[in-house]
Amino acid sequence: MSSDLVQALAIRPLHWADIPAVDQLESTLFPSDHWSVEQWWRELAAEHTHYWVAQLHERIIGYCGLSAQLPDADIQTIAIEAQHQGNGLGGLLLDSMLVAASELSIQFIFLEVRADNQAAISLYNSRYFNRISERLKYYPDGETAIIMRRDSRQIGEQAQR
Ligand SMILES: CC(C)(COP(=O)(O)OP(=O)(O)OC[C@H]1O[C@@H](n2cnc3c(N)ncnc32)[C@H](O)[C@@H]1OP(=O)(O)O)[C@@H](O)C(=O)NCCC(=O)NCCS
């Protein structure tokens, strides 16, 4: 990843005023299965949720969020604008969420991902998420959901292998 890109990137909490930009990204990245603006408002209003955006030169190019209820958390979403994918930015966003989860003393982080989403699965594997189960025909188009979990207690052990 270029150091210019890292220097230009800001990861900060998602504010109400960001919802239109995030909604637009969301509709493009998840055309058949995206949240409505109302759902974004509900998510931001909830007490146990935490959302961030990735901003590059004043433009929002990604977002992610976590729902935390000790000792567990669920990754609600993570996305990077198509033209910026594959540059390590998804990894930076995920790392920010993992730091926040650690500060919240979360032990288990869960997520679900489409079985055909190789980029996301690679990203989660690289951050020590393990596949624990699957839900057949979970998505509206019939695709299977893979359920993954990261156990913060096991990270040190795995990292040493
Ligand atoms: C998933 C997503 C957030 C990853 O963001 P990104 O900035 O492209 O990811 P990174 O550049 O940090 O790369 C993360 C990993 O994915 C791999 N990857 C990236 N694009 C890939 C592709 N098209 N196919 C396979 N692997 C890919 C990278 O090699 C990297 O793996 P590594 O760490 O083992 O080298 C991004 O692809 C995205 O927004 N997709 C659309 C929305 C989405 O599917 N979100 C996830 C919902 S569960």
PDB file of C-alpha atoms and ligand atoms in Angstrom:
ATOM      1  CA  MET A   1       0.000   0.000   0.000  1.00  0.00           C
ATOM      2  CA  SER A   2       1.440   3.425  -0.863  1.00  0.00           C
ATOM      3  CA  SER A   3       2.376   5.638   2.056  1.00  0.00           C
ATOM      4  CA  ASP A   4       0.721   8.605   0.262  1.00  0.00           C
ATOM      5  CA  LEU A   5      -2.569   6.732   0.352  1.00  0.00           C
ATOM      6  CA  VAL A   6      -2.220   5.885   4.036  1.00  0.00           C
ATOM      7  CA  GLN A   7      -1.349   9.499   4.866  1.00  0.00           C
ATOM      8  CA  ALA A   8      -4.317  10.854   2.921  1.00  0.00           C
ATOM      9  CA  LEU A   9      -6.756   8.420   4.512  1.00  0.00           C
ATOM     10  CA  ALA A  10      -8.737   9.325   7.624  1.00  0.00           C
ATOM     11  CA  ILE A  11     -10.797   6.786   9.541  1.00  0.00           C
ATOM     12  CA  ARG A  12     -13.291   8.530  11.798  1.00  0.00           C
ATOM     13  CA  PRO A  13     -16.711   7.892  13.377  1.00  0.00           C
ATOM     14  CA  LEU A  14     -19.674   8.013  10.991  1.00  0.00           C
ATOM     15  CA  HIS A  15     -21.861  11.089  11.615  1.00  0.00           C
ATOM     16  CA  TRP A  16     -25.510  11.656  10.711  1.00  0.00           C
ATOM     17  CA  ALA A  17     -24.439  14.011   7.933  1.00  0.00           C
ATOM     18  CA  ASP A  18     -22.511  11.164   6.264  1.00  0.00           C
ATOM     19  CA  ILE A  19     -25.625   9.022   5.734  1.00  0.00           C
ATOM     20  CA  PRO A  20     -26.386  10.230   2.156  1.00  0.00           C
ATOM     21  CA  ALA A  21     -22.823   9.480   1.012  1.00  0.00           C
ATOM     22  CA  VAL A  22     -22.762   6.121   2.765  1.00  0.00           C
ATOM     23  CA  ASP A  23     -26.195   5.242   1.395  1.00  0.00           C
ATOM     24  CA  GLN A  24     -25.007   5.952  -2.123  1.00  0.00           C
ATOM     25  CA  LEU A  25     -21.924   3.743  -1.699  1.00  0.00           C
ATOM     26  CA  GLU A  26     -24.050   1.022  -0.123  1.00  0.00           C
ATOM     27  CA  SER A  27     -26.535   0.977  -3.047  1.00  0.00           C
ATOM     28  CA  THR A  28     -23.666   0.581  -5.496  1.00  0.00           C
ATOM     29  CA  LEU A  29     -21.785  -2.096  -3.563  1.00  0.00           C
ATOM     30  CA  PHE A  30     -24.814  -4.141  -2.459  1.00  0.00           C
ATOM     31  CA  PRO A  31     -27.265  -3.545  -5.342  1.00  0.00           C
ATOM     32  CA  SER A  32     -29.716  -6.332  -4.443  1.00  0.00           C
ATOM     33  CA  ASP A  33     -29.451  -6.267  -0.676  1.00  0.00           C
ATOM     34  CA  HIS A  34     -28.680  -2.829   0.756  1.00  0.00           C
ATOM     35  CA  TRP A  35     -29.851  -0.938   3.798  1.00  0.00           C
ATOM     36  CA  SER A  36     -32.359   1.863   3.457  1.00  0.00           C
ATOM     37  CA  VAL A  37     -31.628   5.369   4.726  1.00  0.00           C
ATOM     38  CA  GLU A  38     -34.073   4.685   7.585  1.00  0.00           C
ATOM     39  CA  GLN A  39     -32.070   1.621   8.560  1.00  0.00           C
ATOM     40  CA  TRP A  40     -28.886   3.696   8.654  1.00  0.00           C
ATOM     41  CA  TRP A  41     -30.627   6.150  10.985  1.00  0.00           C
ATOM     42  CA  ARG A  42     -31.774   3.302  13.230  1.00  0.00           C
ATOM     43  CA  GLU A  43     -28.301   1.772  13.262  1.00  0.00           C
ATOM     44  CA  LEU A  44     -26.660   5.060  14.209  1.00  0.00           C
ATOM     45  CA  ALA A  45     -29.262   5.723  16.911  1.00  0.00           C
ATOM     46  CA  ALA A  46     -28.768   2.329  18.586  1.00  0.00           C
ATOM     47  CA  GLU A  47     -26.741   2.439  21.793  1.00  0.00           C
ATOM     48  CA  HIS A  48     -24.635  -0.644  21.140  1.00  0.00           C
ATOM     49  CA  THR A  49     -23.485   0.152  17.585  1.00  0.00           C
ATOM     50  CA  HIS A  50     -20.274   1.794  16.395  1.00  0.00           C
ATOM     51  CA  TYR A  51     -19.738   2.965  12.827  1.00  0.00           C
ATOM     52  CA  TRP A  52     -16.768   4.510  11.046  1.00  0.00           C
ATOM     53  CA  VAL A  53     -16.020   5.923   7.616  1.00  0.00           C
ATOM     54  CA  ALA A  54     -12.835   5.952   5.572  1.00  0.00           C
ATOM     55  CA  GLN A  55     -12.350   9.374   4.044  1.00  0.00           C
ATOM     56  CA  LEU A  56      -9.888  10.181   1.272  1.00  0.00           C
ATOM     57  CA  HIS A  57      -9.386  13.824   0.309  1.00  0.00           C
ATOM     58  CA  GLU A  58     -12.744  14.814   1.881  1.00  0.00           C
ATOM     59  CA  ARG A  59     -14.586  11.994   0.067  1.00  0.00           C
ATOM     60  CA  ILE A  60     -16.081   9.003   1.837  1.00  0.00           C
ATOM     61  CA  ILE A  61     -14.743   5.868   0.147  1.00  0.00           C
ATOM     62  CA  GLY A  62     -15.618   3.234   2.732  1.00  0.00           C
ATOM     63  CA  TYR A  63     -17.424   2.427   5.936  1.00  0.00           C
ATOM     64  CA  CYS A  64     -17.739  -0.275   8.533  1.00  0.00           C
ATOM     65  CA  GLY A  65     -19.643  -0.988  11.703  1.00  0.00           C
ATOM     66  CA  LEU A  66     -19.886  -3.156  14.744  1.00  0.00           C
ATOM     67  CA  SER A  67     -22.712  -4.084  17.090  1.00  0.00           C
ATOM     68  CA  ALA A  68     -21.289  -4.812  20.535  1.00  0.00           C
ATOM     69  CA  GLN A  69     -22.945  -6.621  23.415  1.00  0.00           C
ATOM     70  CA  LEU A  70     -20.340  -7.915  25.804  1.00  0.00           C
ATOM     71  CA  PRO A  71     -18.629 -10.302  25.508  1.00  0.00           C
ATOM     72  CA  ASP A  72     -19.682 -10.571  21.847  1.00  0.00           C
ATOM     73  CA  ALA A  73     -19.773  -8.276  18.859  1.00  0.00           C
ATOM     74  CA  ASP A  74     -21.071  -8.657  15.317  1.00  0.00           C
ATOM     75  CA  ILE A  75     -19.524  -7.006  12.316  1.00  0.00           C
ATOM     76  CA  GLN A  76     -22.537  -5.363  10.709  1.00  0.00           C
ATOM     77  CA  THR A  77     -20.876  -4.208   7.536  1.00  0.00           C
ATOM     78  CA  ILE A  78     -17.612  -3.285   5.849  1.00  0.00           C
ATOM     79  CA  ALA A  79     -17.168  -1.858   2.395  1.00  0.00           C
ATOM     80  CA  ILE A  80     -14.702   0.013   0.221  1.00  0.00           C
ATOM     81  CA  GLU A  81     -15.623   1.820  -2.989  1.00  0.00           C
ATOM     82  CA  ALA A  82     -14.874  -0.445  -5.998  1.00  0.00           C
ATOM     83  CA  GLN A  83     -12.144   1.748  -7.482  1.00  0.00           C
ATOM     84  CA  HIS A  84     -10.198   1.661  -4.198  1.00  0.00           C
ATOM     85  CA  GLN A  85     -10.538  -2.057  -3.468  1.00  0.00           C
ATOM     86  CA  GLY A  86      -7.450  -4.255  -3.356  1.00  0.00           C
ATOM     87  CA  ASN A  87      -5.212  -1.541  -1.885  1.00  0.00           C
ATOM     88  CA  GLY A  88      -5.325  -2.657   1.716  1.00  0.00           C
ATOM     89  CA  LEU A  89      -7.950  -0.123   2.768  1.00  0.00           C
ATOM     90  CA  GLY A  90     -10.472  -2.791   3.799  1.00  0.00           C
ATOM     91  CA  GLY A  91      -7.735  -4.204   6.016  1.00  0.00           C
ATOM     92  CA  LEU A  92      -7.183  -0.794   7.622  1.00  0.00           C
ATOM     93  CA  LEU A  93     -10.901  -0.391   8.294  1.00  0.00           C
ATOM     94  CA  LEU A  94     -11.155  -3.868   9.772  1.00  0.00           C
ATOM     95  CA  ASP A  95      -8.085  -3.247  11.941  1.00  0.00           C
ATOM     96  CA  SER A  96      -9.729  -0.081  13.312  1.00  0.00           C
ATOM     97  CA  MET A  97     -12.792  -2.112  14.279  1.00  0.00           C
ATOM     98  CA  LEU A  98     -10.633  -4.747  15.922  1.00  0.00           C
ATOM     99  CA  VAL A  99      -8.857  -2.100  18.012  1.00  0.00           C
ATOM    100  CA  ALA A 100     -12.228  -0.649  19.056  1.00  0.00           C
ATOM    101  CA  ALA A 101     -13.488  -4.138  19.931  1.00  0.00           C
ATOM    102  CA  SER A 102     -10.427  -4.747  22.042  1.00  0.00           C
ATOM    103  CA  GLU A 103     -10.969  -1.438  23.867  1.00  0.00           C
ATOM    104  CA  LEU A 104     -14.548  -2.538  24.546  1.00  0.00           C
ATOM    105  CA  SER A 105     -13.209  -5.841  25.981  1.00  0.00           C
ATOM    106  CA  ILE A 106     -14.996  -7.883  23.341  1.00  0.00           C
ATOM    107  CA  GLN A 107     -13.933 -11.509  23.280  1.00  0.00           C
ATOM    108  CA  PHE A 108     -15.842 -13.019  20.352  1.00  0.00           C
ATOM    109  CA  ILE A 109     -16.509 -11.202  17.092  1.00  0.00           C
ATOM    110  CA  PHE A 110     -18.954 -12.828  14.674  1.00  0.00           C
ATOM    111  CA  LEU A 111     -19.819 -12.080  11.075  1.00  0.00           C
ATOM    112  CA  GLU A 112     -21.576 -13.582   8.126  1.00  0.00           C
ATOM    113  CA  VAL A 113     -20.284 -13.433   4.593  1.00  0.00           C
ATOM    114  CA  ARG A 114     -21.484 -14.725   1.250  1.00  0.00           C
ATOM    115  CA  ALA A 115     -19.728 -17.964   0.315  1.00  0.00           C
ATOM    116  CA  ASP A 116     -18.839 -16.458  -3.088  1.00  0.00           C
ATOM    117  CA  ASN A 117     -17.230 -13.313  -1.599  1.00  0.00           C
ATOM    118  CA  GLN A 118     -13.594 -14.389  -1.867  1.00  0.00           C
ATOM    119  CA  ALA A 119     -12.158 -10.906  -1.216  1.00  0.00           C
ATOM    120  CA  ALA A 120     -14.023 -10.556   2.067  1.00  0.00           C
ATOM    121  CA  ILE A 121     -13.248 -14.140   3.159  1.00  0.00           C
ATOM    122  CA  SER A 122      -9.511 -13.552   2.462  1.00  0.00           C
ATOM    123  CA  LEU A 123      -9.655 -10.355   4.449  1.00  0.00           C
ATOM    124  CA  TYR A 124     -11.316 -12.050   7.439  1.00  0.00           C
ATOM    125  CA  ASN A 125      -8.962 -15.038   7.305  1.00  0.00           C
ATOM    126  CA  SER A 126      -5.984 -12.701   7.386  1.00  0.00           C
ATOM    127  CA  ARG A 127      -7.316 -11.245  10.663  1.00  0.00           C
ATOM    128  CA  TYR A 128      -7.819 -14.665  12.304  1.00  0.00           C
ATOM    129  CA  PHE A 129     -11.534 -15.118  11.744  1.00  0.00           C
ATOM    130  CA  ASN A 130     -12.369 -18.822  11.534  1.00  0.00           C
ATOM    131  CA  ARG A 131     -15.313 -20.411   9.759  1.00  0.00           C
ATOM    132  CA  ILE A 132     -17.618 -21.938  12.388  1.00  0.00           C
ATOM    133  CA  SER A 133     -20.783 -22.770  10.417  1.00  0.00           C
ATOM    134  CA  GLU A 134     -22.858 -21.946   7.394  1.00  0.00           C
ATOM    135  CA  ARG A 135     -26.464 -21.132   6.544  1.00  0.00           C
ATOM    136  CA  LEU A 136     -27.644 -22.609   3.293  1.00  0.00           C
ATOM    137  CA  LYS A 137     -29.684 -20.357   0.978  1.00  0.00           C
ATOM    138  CA  TYR A 138     -29.381 -17.506   3.457  1.00  0.00           C
ATOM    139  CA  TYR A 139     -29.260 -14.679   0.908  1.00  0.00           C
ATOM    140  CA  PRO A 140     -32.213 -13.719  -1.326  1.00  0.00           C
ATOM    141  CA  ASP A 141     -30.446 -15.103  -4.420  1.00  0.00           C
ATOM    142  CA  GLY A 142     -29.929 -18.486  -2.719  1.00  0.00           C
ATOM    143  CA  GLU A 143     -26.238 -18.060  -1.851  1.00  0.00           C
ATOM    144  CA  THR A 144     -24.932 -19.669   1.339  1.00  0.00           C
ATOM    145  CA  ALA A 145     -23.758 -17.537   4.282  1.00  0.00           C
ATOM    146  CA  ILE A 146     -20.502 -18.499   5.973  1.00  0.00           C
ATOM    147  CA  ILE A 147     -20.461 -17.684   9.682  1.00  0.00           C
ATOM    148  CA  MET A 148     -17.039 -16.707  11.012  1.00  0.00           C
ATOM    149  CA  ARG A 149     -15.797 -15.991  14.499  1.00  0.00           C
ATOM    150  CA  ARG A 150     -12.681 -14.395  15.948  1.00  0.00           C
ATOM    151  CA  ASP A 151     -11.718 -15.271  19.497  1.00  0.00           C
ATOM    152  CA  SER A 152      -9.462 -12.555  20.896  1.00  0.00           C
ATOM    153  CA  ARG A 153      -8.064 -14.997  23.485  1.00  0.00           C
ATOM    154  CA  GLN A 154      -6.677 -17.237  20.750  1.00  0.00           C
ATOM    155  CA  ILE A 155      -5.067 -14.555  18.614  1.00  0.00           C
ATOM    156  CA  GLY A 156      -1.711 -14.486  20.361  1.00  0.00           C
ATOM    157  CA  GLU A 157      -1.533 -18.274  20.172  1.00  0.00           C
ATOM    158  CA  GLN A 158      -2.368 -18.370  16.433  1.00  0.00           C
ATOM    159  CA  ALA A 159      -0.054 -15.484  15.585  1.00  0.00           C
ATOM    160  CA  GLN A 160       2.882 -17.417  17.039  1.00  0.00           C
ATOM    161  CA  ARG A 161       2.285 -20.473  14.796  1.00  0.00           C
TER     162      ARG A 161
HETATM  163  C1  LIG B   1     -14.430  -6.905   1.219  1.00  0.00           C
HETATM  164  C2  LIG B   1     -13.777  -5.537   1.011  1.00  0.00           C
HETATM  165  C3  LIG B   1     -14.224  -4.585   2.111  1.00  0.00           C
HETATM  166  C4  LIG B   1     -12.246  -5.704   1.082  1.00  0.00           C
HETATM  167  O1  LIG B   1     -11.691  -4.410   0.967  1.00  0.00           O
HETATM  168  P1  LIG B   1     -10.322  -4.182   0.154  1.00  0.00           P
HETATM  169  O2  LIG B   1      -9.857  -2.807   0.424  1.00  0.00           O
HETATM  170  O3  LIG B   1     -10.511  -4.571  -1.253  1.00  0.00           O
HETATM  171  O4  LIG B   1      -9.414  -5.261   0.878  1.00  0.00           O
HETATM  172  P2  LIG B   1      -7.847  -5.289   1.014  1.00  0.00           P
HETATM  173  O5  LIG B   1      -7.189  -4.601  -0.140  1.00  0.00           O
HETATM  174  O6  LIG B   1      -7.501  -4.835   2.392  1.00  0.00           O
HETATM  175  O7  LIG B   1      -7.563  -6.839   0.836  1.00  0.00           O
HETATM  176  C5  LIG B   1      -8.038  -7.740   1.778  1.00  0.00           C
HETATM  177  C6  LIG B   1      -7.766  -9.145   1.311  1.00  0.00           C
HETATM  178  O8  LIG B   1      -8.637  -9.485   0.244  1.00  0.00           O
HETATM  179  C7  LIG B   1      -7.883  -9.928  -0.880  1.00  0.00           C
HETATM  180  N1  LIG B   1      -8.588  -9.482  -2.047  1.00  0.00           N
HETATM  181  C8  LIG B   1      -8.859  -8.209  -2.409  1.00  0.00           C
HETATM  182  N2  LIG B   1      -9.577  -8.215  -3.557  1.00  0.00           N
HETATM  183  C9  LIG B   1      -9.732  -9.520  -3.884  1.00  0.00           C
HETATM  184  C10 LIG B   1     -10.399 -10.191  -4.933  1.00  0.00           C
HETATM  185  N3  LIG B   1     -11.036  -9.506  -5.903  1.00  0.00           N
HETATM  186  N4  LIG B   1     -10.391 -11.536  -4.962  1.00  0.00           N
HETATM  187  C11 LIG B   1      -9.764 -12.231  -4.007  1.00  0.00           C
HETATM  188  N5  LIG B   1      -9.122 -11.667  -2.955  1.00  0.00           N
HETATM  189  C12 LIG B   1      -9.108 -10.333  -2.923  1.00  0.00           C
HETATM  190  C13 LIG B   1      -6.550  -9.273  -0.719  1.00  0.00           C
HETATM  191  O9  LIG B   1      -5.555  -9.994  -1.412  1.00  0.00           O
HETATM  192  C14 LIG B   1      -6.365  -9.345   0.765  1.00  0.00           C
HETATM  193  O10 LIG B   1      -5.978 -10.639   1.168  1.00  0.00           O
HETATM  194  P3  LIG B   1      -4.587 -10.869   1.843  1.00  0.00           P
HETATM  195  O11 LIG B   1      -4.581  -9.999   3.091  1.00  0.00           O
HETATM  196  O12 LIG B   1      -4.623 -12.335   2.135  1.00  0.00           O
HETATM  197  O13 LIG B   1      -3.592 -10.429   0.831  1.00  0.00           O
HETATM  198  C15 LIG B   1     -14.112  -4.977  -0.411  1.00  0.00           C
HETATM  199  O14 LIG B   1     -13.772  -5.952  -1.367  1.00  0.00           O
HETATM  200  C16 LIG B   1     -15.563  -4.573  -0.574  1.00  0.00           C
HETATM  201  O15 LIG B   1     -15.955  -3.471  -0.202  1.00  0.00           O
HETATM  202  N6  LIG B   1     -16.377  -5.447  -1.185  1.00  0.00           N
HETATM  203  C17 LIG B   1     -17.792  -5.106  -1.422  1.00  0.00           C
HETATM  204  C18 LIG B   1     -18.581  -5.075  -0.138  1.00  0.00           C
HETATM  205  C19 LIG B   1     -18.448  -6.369   0.598  1.00  0.00           C
HETATM  206  O16 LIG B   1     -18.539  -7.460   0.008  1.00  0.00           O
HETATM  207  N7  LIG B   1     -18.261  -6.280   1.923  1.00  0.00           N
HETATM  208  C20 LIG B   1     -18.118  -7.456   2.785  1.00  0.00           C
HETATM  209  C21 LIG B   1     -19.432  -7.941   3.247  1.00  0.00           C
HETATM  210  S1  LIG B   1     -19.239  -9.363   4.318  1.00  0.00           S
END
